[in-house]
XYZ file of C-alpha atoms in Angstrom:
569
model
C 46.837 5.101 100.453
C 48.184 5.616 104.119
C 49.882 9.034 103.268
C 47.761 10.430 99.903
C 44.101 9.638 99.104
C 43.771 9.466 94.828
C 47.393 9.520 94.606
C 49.000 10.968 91.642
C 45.040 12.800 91.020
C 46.719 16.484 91.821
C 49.445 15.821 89.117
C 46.838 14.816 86.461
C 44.817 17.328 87.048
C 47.200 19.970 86.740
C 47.608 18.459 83.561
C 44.006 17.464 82.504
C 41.772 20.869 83.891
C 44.565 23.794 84.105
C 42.621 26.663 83.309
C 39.709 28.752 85.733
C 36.408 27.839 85.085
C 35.168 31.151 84.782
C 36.551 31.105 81.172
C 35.331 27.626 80.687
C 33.597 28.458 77.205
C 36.990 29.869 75.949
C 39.951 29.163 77.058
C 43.066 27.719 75.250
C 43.551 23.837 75.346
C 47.516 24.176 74.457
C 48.887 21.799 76.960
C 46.054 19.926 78.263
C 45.649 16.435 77.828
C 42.917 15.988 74.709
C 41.273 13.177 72.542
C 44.281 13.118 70.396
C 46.864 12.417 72.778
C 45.245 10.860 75.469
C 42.428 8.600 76.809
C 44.776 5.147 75.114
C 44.705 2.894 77.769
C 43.558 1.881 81.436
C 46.028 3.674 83.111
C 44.799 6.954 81.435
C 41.157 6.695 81.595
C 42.209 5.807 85.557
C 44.054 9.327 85.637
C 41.163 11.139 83.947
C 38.655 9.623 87.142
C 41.528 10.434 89.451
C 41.461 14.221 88.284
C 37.761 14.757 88.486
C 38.297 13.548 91.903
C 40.822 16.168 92.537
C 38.932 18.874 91.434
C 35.758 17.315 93.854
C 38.191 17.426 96.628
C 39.278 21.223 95.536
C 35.346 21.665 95.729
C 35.041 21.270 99.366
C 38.821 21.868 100.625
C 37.647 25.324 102.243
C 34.839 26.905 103.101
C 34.162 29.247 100.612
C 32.123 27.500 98.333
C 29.959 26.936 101.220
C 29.662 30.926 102.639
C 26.259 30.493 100.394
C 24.075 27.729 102.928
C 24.454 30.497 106.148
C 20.975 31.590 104.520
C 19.666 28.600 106.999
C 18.729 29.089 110.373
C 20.781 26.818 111.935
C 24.201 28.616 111.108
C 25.245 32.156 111.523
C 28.869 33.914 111.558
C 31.192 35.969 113.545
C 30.640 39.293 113.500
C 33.322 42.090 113.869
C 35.720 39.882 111.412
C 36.163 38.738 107.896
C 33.503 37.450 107.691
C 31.263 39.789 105.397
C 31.008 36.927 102.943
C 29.287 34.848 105.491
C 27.257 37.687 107.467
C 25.658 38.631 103.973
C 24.454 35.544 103.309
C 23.091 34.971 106.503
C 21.249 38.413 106.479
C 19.486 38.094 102.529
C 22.081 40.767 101.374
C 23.992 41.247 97.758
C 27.180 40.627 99.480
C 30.543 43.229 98.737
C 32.700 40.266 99.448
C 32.143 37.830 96.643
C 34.759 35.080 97.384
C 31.709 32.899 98.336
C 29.505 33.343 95.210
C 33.186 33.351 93.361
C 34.251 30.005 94.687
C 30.881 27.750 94.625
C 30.675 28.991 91.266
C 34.595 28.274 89.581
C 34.957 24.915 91.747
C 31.377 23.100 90.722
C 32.305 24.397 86.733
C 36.031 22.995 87.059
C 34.179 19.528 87.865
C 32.025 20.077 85.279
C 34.699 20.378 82.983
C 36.699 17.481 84.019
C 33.652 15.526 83.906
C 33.018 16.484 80.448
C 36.357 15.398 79.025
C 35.724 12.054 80.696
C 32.295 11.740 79.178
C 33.339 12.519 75.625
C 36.425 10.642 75.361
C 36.516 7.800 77.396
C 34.948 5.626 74.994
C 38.008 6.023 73.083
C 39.943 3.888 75.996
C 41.739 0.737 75.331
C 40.125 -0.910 78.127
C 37.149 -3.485 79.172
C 33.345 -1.765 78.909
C 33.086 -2.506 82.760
C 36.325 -0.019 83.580
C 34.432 2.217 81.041
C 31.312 2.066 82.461
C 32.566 3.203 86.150
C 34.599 5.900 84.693
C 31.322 7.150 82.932
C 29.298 6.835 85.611
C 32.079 9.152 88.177
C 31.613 11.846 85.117
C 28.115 11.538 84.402
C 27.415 11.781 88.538
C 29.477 14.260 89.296
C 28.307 16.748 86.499
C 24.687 16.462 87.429
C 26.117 16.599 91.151
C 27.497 20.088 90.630
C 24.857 21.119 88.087
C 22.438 20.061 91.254
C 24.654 22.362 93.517
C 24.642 25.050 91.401
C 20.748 25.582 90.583
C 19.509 25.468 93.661
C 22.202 28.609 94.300
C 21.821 30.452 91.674
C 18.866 29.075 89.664
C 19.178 29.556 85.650
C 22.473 28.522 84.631
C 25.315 28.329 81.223
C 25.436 25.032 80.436
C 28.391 23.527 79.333
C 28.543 19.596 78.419
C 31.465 19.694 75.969
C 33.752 22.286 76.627
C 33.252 24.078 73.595
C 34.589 27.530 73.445
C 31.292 30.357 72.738
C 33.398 33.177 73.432
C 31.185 34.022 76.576
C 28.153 34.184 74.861
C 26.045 30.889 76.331
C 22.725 31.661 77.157
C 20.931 30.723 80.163
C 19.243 27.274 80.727
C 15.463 27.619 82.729
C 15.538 25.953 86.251
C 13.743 23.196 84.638
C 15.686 22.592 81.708
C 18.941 22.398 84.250
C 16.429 19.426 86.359
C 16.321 17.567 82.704
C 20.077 17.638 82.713
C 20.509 16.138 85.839
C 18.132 14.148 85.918
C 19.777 12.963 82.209
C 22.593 12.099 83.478
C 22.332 10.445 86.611
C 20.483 8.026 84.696
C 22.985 7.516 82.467
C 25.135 6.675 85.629
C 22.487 4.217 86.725
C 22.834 2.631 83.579
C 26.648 1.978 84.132
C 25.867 -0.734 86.687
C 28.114 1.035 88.960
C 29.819 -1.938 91.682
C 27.892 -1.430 95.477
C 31.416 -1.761 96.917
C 34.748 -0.928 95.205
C 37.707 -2.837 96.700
C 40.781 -1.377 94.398
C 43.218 1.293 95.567
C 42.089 4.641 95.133
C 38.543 3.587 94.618
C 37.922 2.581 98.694
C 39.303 3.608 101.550
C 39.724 1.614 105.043
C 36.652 -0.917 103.388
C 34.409 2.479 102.097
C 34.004 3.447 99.034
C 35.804 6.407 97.659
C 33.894 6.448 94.088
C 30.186 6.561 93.322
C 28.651 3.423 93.799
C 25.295 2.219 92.184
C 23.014 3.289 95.691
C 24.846 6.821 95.540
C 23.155 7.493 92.050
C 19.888 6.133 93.263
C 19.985 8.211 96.536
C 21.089 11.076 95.065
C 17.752 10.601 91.927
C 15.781 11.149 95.508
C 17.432 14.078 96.436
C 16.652 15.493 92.722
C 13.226 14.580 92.453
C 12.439 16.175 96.088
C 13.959 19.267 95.007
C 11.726 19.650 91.993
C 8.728 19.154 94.050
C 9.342 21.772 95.528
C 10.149 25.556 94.904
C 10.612 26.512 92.285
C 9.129 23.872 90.186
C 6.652 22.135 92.657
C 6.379 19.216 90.544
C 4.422 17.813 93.815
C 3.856 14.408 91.826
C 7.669 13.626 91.425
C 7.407 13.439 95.513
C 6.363 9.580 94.288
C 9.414 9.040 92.067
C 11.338 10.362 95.124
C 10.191 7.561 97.279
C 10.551 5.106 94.853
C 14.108 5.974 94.451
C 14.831 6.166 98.100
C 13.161 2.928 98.813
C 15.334 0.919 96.350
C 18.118 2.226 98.570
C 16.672 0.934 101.101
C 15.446 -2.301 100.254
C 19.309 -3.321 99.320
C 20.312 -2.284 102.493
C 18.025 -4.702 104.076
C 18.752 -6.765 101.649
C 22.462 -6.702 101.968
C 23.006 -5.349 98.356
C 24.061 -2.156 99.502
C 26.441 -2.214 102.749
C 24.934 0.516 104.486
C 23.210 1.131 107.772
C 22.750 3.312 111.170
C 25.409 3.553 113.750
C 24.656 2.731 116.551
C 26.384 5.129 118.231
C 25.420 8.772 116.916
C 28.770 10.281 118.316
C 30.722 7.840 115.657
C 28.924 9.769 112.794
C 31.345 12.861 112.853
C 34.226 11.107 114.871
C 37.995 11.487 114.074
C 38.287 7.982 114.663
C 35.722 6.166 112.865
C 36.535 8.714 110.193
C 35.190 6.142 107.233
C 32.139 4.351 108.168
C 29.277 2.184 106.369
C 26.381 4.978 107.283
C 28.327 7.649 104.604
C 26.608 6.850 100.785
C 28.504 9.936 98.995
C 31.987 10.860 100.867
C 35.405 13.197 100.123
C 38.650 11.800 101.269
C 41.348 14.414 101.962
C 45.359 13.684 102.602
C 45.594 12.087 105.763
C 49.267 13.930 106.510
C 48.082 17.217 109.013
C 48.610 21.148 107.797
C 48.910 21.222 104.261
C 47.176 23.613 102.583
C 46.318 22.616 99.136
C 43.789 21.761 97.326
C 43.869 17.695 98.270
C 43.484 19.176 101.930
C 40.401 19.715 104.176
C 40.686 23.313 105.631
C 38.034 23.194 108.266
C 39.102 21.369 111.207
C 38.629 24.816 113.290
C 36.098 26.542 111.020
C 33.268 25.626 113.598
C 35.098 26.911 116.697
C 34.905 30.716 118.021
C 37.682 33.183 116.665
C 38.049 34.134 120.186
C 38.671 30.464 121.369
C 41.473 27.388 120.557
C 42.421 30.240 117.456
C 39.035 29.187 115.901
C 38.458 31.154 112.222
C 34.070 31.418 113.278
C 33.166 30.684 109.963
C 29.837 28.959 110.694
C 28.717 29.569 114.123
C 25.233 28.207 115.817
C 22.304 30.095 115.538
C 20.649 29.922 119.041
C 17.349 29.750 118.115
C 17.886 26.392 116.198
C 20.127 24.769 119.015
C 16.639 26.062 121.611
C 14.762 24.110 119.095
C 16.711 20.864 118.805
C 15.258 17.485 120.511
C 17.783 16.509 123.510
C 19.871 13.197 122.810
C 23.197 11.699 121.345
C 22.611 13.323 118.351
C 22.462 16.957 119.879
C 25.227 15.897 121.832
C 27.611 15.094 118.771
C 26.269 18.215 117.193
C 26.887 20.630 119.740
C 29.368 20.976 122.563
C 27.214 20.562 125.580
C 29.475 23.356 127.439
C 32.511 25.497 126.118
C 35.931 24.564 127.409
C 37.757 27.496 128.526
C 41.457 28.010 128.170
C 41.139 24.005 127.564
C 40.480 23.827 131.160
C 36.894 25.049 132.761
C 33.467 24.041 131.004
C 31.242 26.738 130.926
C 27.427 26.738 129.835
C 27.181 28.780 126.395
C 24.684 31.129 128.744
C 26.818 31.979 131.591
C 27.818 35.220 132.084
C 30.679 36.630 134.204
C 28.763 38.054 137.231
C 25.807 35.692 137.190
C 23.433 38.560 136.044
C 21.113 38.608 132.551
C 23.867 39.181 129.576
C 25.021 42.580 128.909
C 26.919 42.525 126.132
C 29.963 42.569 128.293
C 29.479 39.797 130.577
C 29.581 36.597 128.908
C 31.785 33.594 130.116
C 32.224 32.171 127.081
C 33.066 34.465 123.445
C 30.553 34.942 121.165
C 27.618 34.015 123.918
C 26.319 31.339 121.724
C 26.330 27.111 121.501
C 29.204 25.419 119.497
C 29.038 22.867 116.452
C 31.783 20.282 116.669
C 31.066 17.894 113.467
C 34.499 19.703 112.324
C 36.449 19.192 115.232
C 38.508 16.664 116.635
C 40.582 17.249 120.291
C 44.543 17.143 120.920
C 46.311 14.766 122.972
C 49.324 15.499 125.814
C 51.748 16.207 122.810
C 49.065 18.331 120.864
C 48.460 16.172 118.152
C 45.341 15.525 116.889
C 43.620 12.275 118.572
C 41.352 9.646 116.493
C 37.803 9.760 119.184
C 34.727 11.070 119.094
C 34.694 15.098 120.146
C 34.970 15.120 123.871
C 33.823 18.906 125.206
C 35.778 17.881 128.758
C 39.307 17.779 126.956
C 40.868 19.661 125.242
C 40.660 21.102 121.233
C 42.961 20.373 118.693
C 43.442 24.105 117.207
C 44.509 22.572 113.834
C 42.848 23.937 110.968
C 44.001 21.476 108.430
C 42.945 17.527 108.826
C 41.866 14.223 106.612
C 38.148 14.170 107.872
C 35.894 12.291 105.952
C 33.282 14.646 104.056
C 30.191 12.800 105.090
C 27.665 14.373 101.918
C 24.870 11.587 102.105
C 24.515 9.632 105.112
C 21.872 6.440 105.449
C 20.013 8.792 107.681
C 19.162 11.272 105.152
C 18.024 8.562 102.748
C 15.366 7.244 105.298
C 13.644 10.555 106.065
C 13.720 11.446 102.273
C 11.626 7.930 101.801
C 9.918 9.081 104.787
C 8.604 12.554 103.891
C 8.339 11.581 100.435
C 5.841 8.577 100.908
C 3.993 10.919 103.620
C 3.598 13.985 100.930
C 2.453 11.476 97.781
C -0.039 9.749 99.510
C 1.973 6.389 99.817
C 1.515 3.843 102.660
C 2.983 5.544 105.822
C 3.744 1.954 107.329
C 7.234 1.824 106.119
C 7.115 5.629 106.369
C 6.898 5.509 109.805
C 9.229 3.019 110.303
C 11.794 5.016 108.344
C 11.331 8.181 110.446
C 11.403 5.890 113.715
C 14.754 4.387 112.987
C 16.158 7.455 112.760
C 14.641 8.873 115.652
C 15.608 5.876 117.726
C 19.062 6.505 117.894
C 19.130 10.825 118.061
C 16.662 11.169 120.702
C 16.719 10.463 124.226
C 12.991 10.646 125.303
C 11.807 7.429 123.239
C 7.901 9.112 123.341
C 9.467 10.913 120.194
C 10.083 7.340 118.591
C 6.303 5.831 119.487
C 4.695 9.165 118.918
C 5.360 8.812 114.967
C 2.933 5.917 115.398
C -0.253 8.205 115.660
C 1.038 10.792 112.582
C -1.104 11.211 109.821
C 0.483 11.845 106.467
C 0.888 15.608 106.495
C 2.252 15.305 110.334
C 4.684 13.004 108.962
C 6.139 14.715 106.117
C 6.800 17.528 108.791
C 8.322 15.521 110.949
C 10.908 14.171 108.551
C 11.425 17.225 107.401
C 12.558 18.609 110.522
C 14.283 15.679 111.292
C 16.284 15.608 108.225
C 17.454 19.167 109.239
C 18.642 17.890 112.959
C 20.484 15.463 111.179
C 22.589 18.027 109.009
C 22.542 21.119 111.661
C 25.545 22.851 110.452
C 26.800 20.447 108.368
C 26.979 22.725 105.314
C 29.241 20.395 103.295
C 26.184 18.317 103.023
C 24.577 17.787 99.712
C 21.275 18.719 101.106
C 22.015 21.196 103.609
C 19.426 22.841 105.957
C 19.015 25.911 103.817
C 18.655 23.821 100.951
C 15.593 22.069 102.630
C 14.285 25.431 103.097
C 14.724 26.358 99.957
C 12.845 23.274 98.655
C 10.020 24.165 101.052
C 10.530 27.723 99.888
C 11.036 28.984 103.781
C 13.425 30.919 103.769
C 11.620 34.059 104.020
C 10.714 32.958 107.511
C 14.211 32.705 108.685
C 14.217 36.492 107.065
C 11.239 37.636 108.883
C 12.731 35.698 112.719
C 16.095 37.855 112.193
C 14.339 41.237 111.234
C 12.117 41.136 113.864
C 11.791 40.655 117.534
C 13.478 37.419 117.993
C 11.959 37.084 121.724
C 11.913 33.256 121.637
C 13.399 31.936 125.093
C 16.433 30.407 124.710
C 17.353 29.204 128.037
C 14.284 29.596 130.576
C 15.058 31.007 134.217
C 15.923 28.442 136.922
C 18.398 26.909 134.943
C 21.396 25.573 136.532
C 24.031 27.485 134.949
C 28.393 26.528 134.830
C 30.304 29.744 134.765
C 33.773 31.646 135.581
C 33.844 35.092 137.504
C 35.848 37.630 135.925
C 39.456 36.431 137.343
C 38.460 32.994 135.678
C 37.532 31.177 139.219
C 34.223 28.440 138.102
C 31.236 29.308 140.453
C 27.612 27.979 139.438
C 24.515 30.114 139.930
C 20.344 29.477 138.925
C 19.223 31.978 135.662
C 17.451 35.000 137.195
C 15.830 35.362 134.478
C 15.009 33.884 131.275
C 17.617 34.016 128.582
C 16.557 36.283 125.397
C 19.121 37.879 122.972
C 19.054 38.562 119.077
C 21.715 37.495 116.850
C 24.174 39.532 116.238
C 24.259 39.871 112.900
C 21.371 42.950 112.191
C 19.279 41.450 109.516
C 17.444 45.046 107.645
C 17.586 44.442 103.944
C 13.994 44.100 102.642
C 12.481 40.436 101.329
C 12.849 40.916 97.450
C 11.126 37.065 96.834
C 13.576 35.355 94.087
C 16.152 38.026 94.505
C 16.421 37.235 98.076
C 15.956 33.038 97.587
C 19.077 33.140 94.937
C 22.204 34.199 95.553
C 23.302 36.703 92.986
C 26.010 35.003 89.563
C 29.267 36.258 90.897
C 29.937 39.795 89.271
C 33.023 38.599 87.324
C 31.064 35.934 86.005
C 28.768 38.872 84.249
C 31.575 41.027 82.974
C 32.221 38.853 80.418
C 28.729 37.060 80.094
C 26.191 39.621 79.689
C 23.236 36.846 79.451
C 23.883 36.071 83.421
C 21.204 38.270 84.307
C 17.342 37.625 85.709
């Protein structure tokens, strides 16, 4: 377990799942493990889990899949690179570059498949109904996982639950046909009786759990019935079955059913060195040995960082706007870097320019003139390896772009302000609802009139306010399973981040007067006071008109509808 998370998964699952998903519905099984000659004993259902794990951790081992969440306002990316993937998402447009439509859409299918071999066939095991049961209730949770991923992308979707070749000729299942699914089968994974806390190899991992556990299902049956109170559906009454849901969470964490909790300390949520922790519900565990580059390895140590900086790739950059807007504390401490290190050496404010006057263009301190997210990176020690700490902006970054940090998909956090804007939007009693939101507030900010203000909230205050504070939480975390732009797609806001970037964008970022860190032009620190307030657009033009679903929904990648004509709206 020290040197391979899953091992052996990447061998069965070039044997189990060998084939692209885009021909899912008809390719060849020749050489693939099937009911006939597989699926005997324990040791084979166990290599059947361990390949639907490998094809979760191919999921997430780049970025790709996740080009499709810069339609939130908290991220943005580089412009002037390779980046047109990213910068069409983020500006509403039918992108040329598809890899990102391409790759969310292959990698959730190839789970899908996996998970469907498991979920017909394992039955068929030579082993006791409890080892059954969990390897059920992995397949039946991660289909309606990626199913969940996938509809809230690209809305009506091919089903496949038996990998039954159609010769490319499945029809499209309605939004809320694809909600039934889900919703279908993460019940059948509550039914498993899935353990709170696995102890066996392969299923933890330094005392956290590696597979789903019994208060992942029930979080993530929150997360689901949220969604469909929202856009498109707006089911508004299943905003009650979403509290309920979250609240069972809850009460078996104060209970002690469910070993989960807060840290205390908000910069050990994203830290190198507490890299599996109690607060994480729903996790991916990559190999722990640095700079491989396959598919069992997580690819975005530097994907946060500047292209100009530490060899940073930009991928998912801050939008400024959102770091102006986000409440000062440990949380938007461990969230951003509070100044940019230059060289590794000199801290500079984001701000700063070169000369000390208003920002040119030309005259920034730091690249990209913008704040940094940091949940991705870790920093390097005298002999450049990577070092096992919370992110420390005064020392310097470990340029590394491939590392075994702990995809953190559902944390604790997001489970309390779910319960908490739930119960606020269905009319529940706000008493625990404010004590949910105040928890969480508690530790993030670091004026504590936030935390005793939630007192005088009335219910539609509150479901605000935990719906903002849910996206604080996950600020440019897009490997989330309820990222920012998927909140706004609930809320069906996204045309507002649309109508910020198109227009004026004169919000002030950084007022005048503020004491500002810089470097002249030969690189010598000097500080100066802002002349003037700080306003500047992003840089990424956004002048593509709204077109209402067209713009909410990313468009089926165009390979996808070569060969099925029905993937059309």
């Amino acid at each position: 377990m020290k040197k391979r998370i899953l091992s052996g998964c990447i061998l069965a699952a070039s044997i189990l799942v060998t084939t692209s998903c885009s021909d899912f519905l008809t390719e060849n099984p020749q050489g693939k493990l099937t009911p006939e000659n597989f699926f005997s004993n324990q040791a084979e259902l166990d290599m059947s889990v361990y390949a639907l794990y490998a094809k979760v951790q191919a999921f997430q081992c780049n970025s790709n899949p996740m080009i499709v969440q810069c339609q939130g306002d908290d991220v943005t990316s580089t412009t002037g690179s390779n980046k047109a993937a990213y910068l069409s998402a983020d500006s509403f447009e039918a992108p040329s570059d598809v890899k990102g439509l391409r790759d969310c859409w292959n990698r959730l299918y190839t789970i899908i498949q996996a998970a469907n071999l498991i979920v017909d066939n394992a039955a068929n095991a030579k082993a006791n109904q409890e080892e059954i049961n969990i390897a059920l209730g992995q397949a039946h949770y991660w289909r309606a996982f990626s199913y969940f991923s996938l509809v809230r992308v690209f809305g009506a979707l091919p089903i496949n639950l038996h990998n039954t070749p159609d010769n490319n000729t499945t029809p499209l299942t309605t939004v809320e046909d694809v909600y039934a699914l889900i919703l279908k089968d993460l019940a059948t994974a509550e039914k498993c009786n899935l353990p709170a806390k696995y102890t066996a190899i392969n299923r933890s991992i330094n005392g956290q759990n590696i597979y789903v556990s019994d208060q992942t299902v029930k979080a993530t049956q929150a997360a689901v019935y949220m969604a469909m109170a929202g856009y498109p559906l707006n089911k508004t009454e299943l905003y009650a079955t979403a509290a309920t849901k979250a609240k069972e969470v809850i009460d078996g964490v104060n209970s002690g059913k469910y070993p989960h909790g807060l840290l205390a300390d908000y910069a050990d949520v994203y830290s190198y060195g507490n890299n599996q922790h109690f607060e994480t519900l729903l996790g991916i565990d990559y190999n722990s040995i640095p700079g491989g580059w396959s598919e069992g390895d997580s690819q975005l140590s530097s994907c946060h960082q500047s292209g100009k900086l530490w060899s940073g790739w930009g991928d998912f950059l801050a939008e400024r706007r959102y770091w102006k807007n986000f409440p000062d504390g440990p949380r938007k401490d461990a969230t951003y870097s509070k100044q940019i290190l230059l060289n590794n050496k000199v801290p500079v404010d984001w701000w700063a320019t070169t000369d000390g006057e208003a920002y040119n263009g030309k005259n920034a301190a730091a690249p990209d003139f913008r704040p940094m997210f940091v949940a991705f990176s870790v920093n390097k020690d005298a002999s450049g390896a990577p070092v096992a700490a919370p992110f420390d902006y005064t020392k310097p970054v470990w340029g590394g772009m491939c590392i075994n940090k702990r995809h953190h998909l559902i944390r604790y956090s997001e489970v309390l302000l779910w319960y908490a804007e739930s119960a606020a939007r269905s009319g529940s009693d706000l008493t625990a609802a404010k004590a949910a939101l105040k928890q969480v507030r508690q530790r993030a900010y670091s004026d504590q009139a936030a935390v005793t203000a939630v007192d005088a909230m009335d219910a539609k205050q509150l479901a605000e306010a935990a719906y903002e504070e849910h996206g604080y939480e996950v600020a440019g975390y897009v490997l989330g399973m309820v990222t920012r732009r998927a909140d706004e797609f609930r809320m069906n806001r996204l045309q507002e981040n649309h109508a910020y970037r198109s227009g004026a964008q004169s919000d002030v970022l950084v007022p005048a007067g503020t004491l500002t860190n810089s470097v002249d032009a030969d690189g010598k620190p000097f500080t100066y006071t802002l002349k003037a307030d700080v306003v500047v657009k992003e840089e990424m033009a956004v002048s593509a008109p709204w077109r209402n679903e067209a713009s909410i929904y990313h468009n089926y990648p165009p390979t996808e509808v070569e060969k099925n004509p029905n993937l059309k709206r």
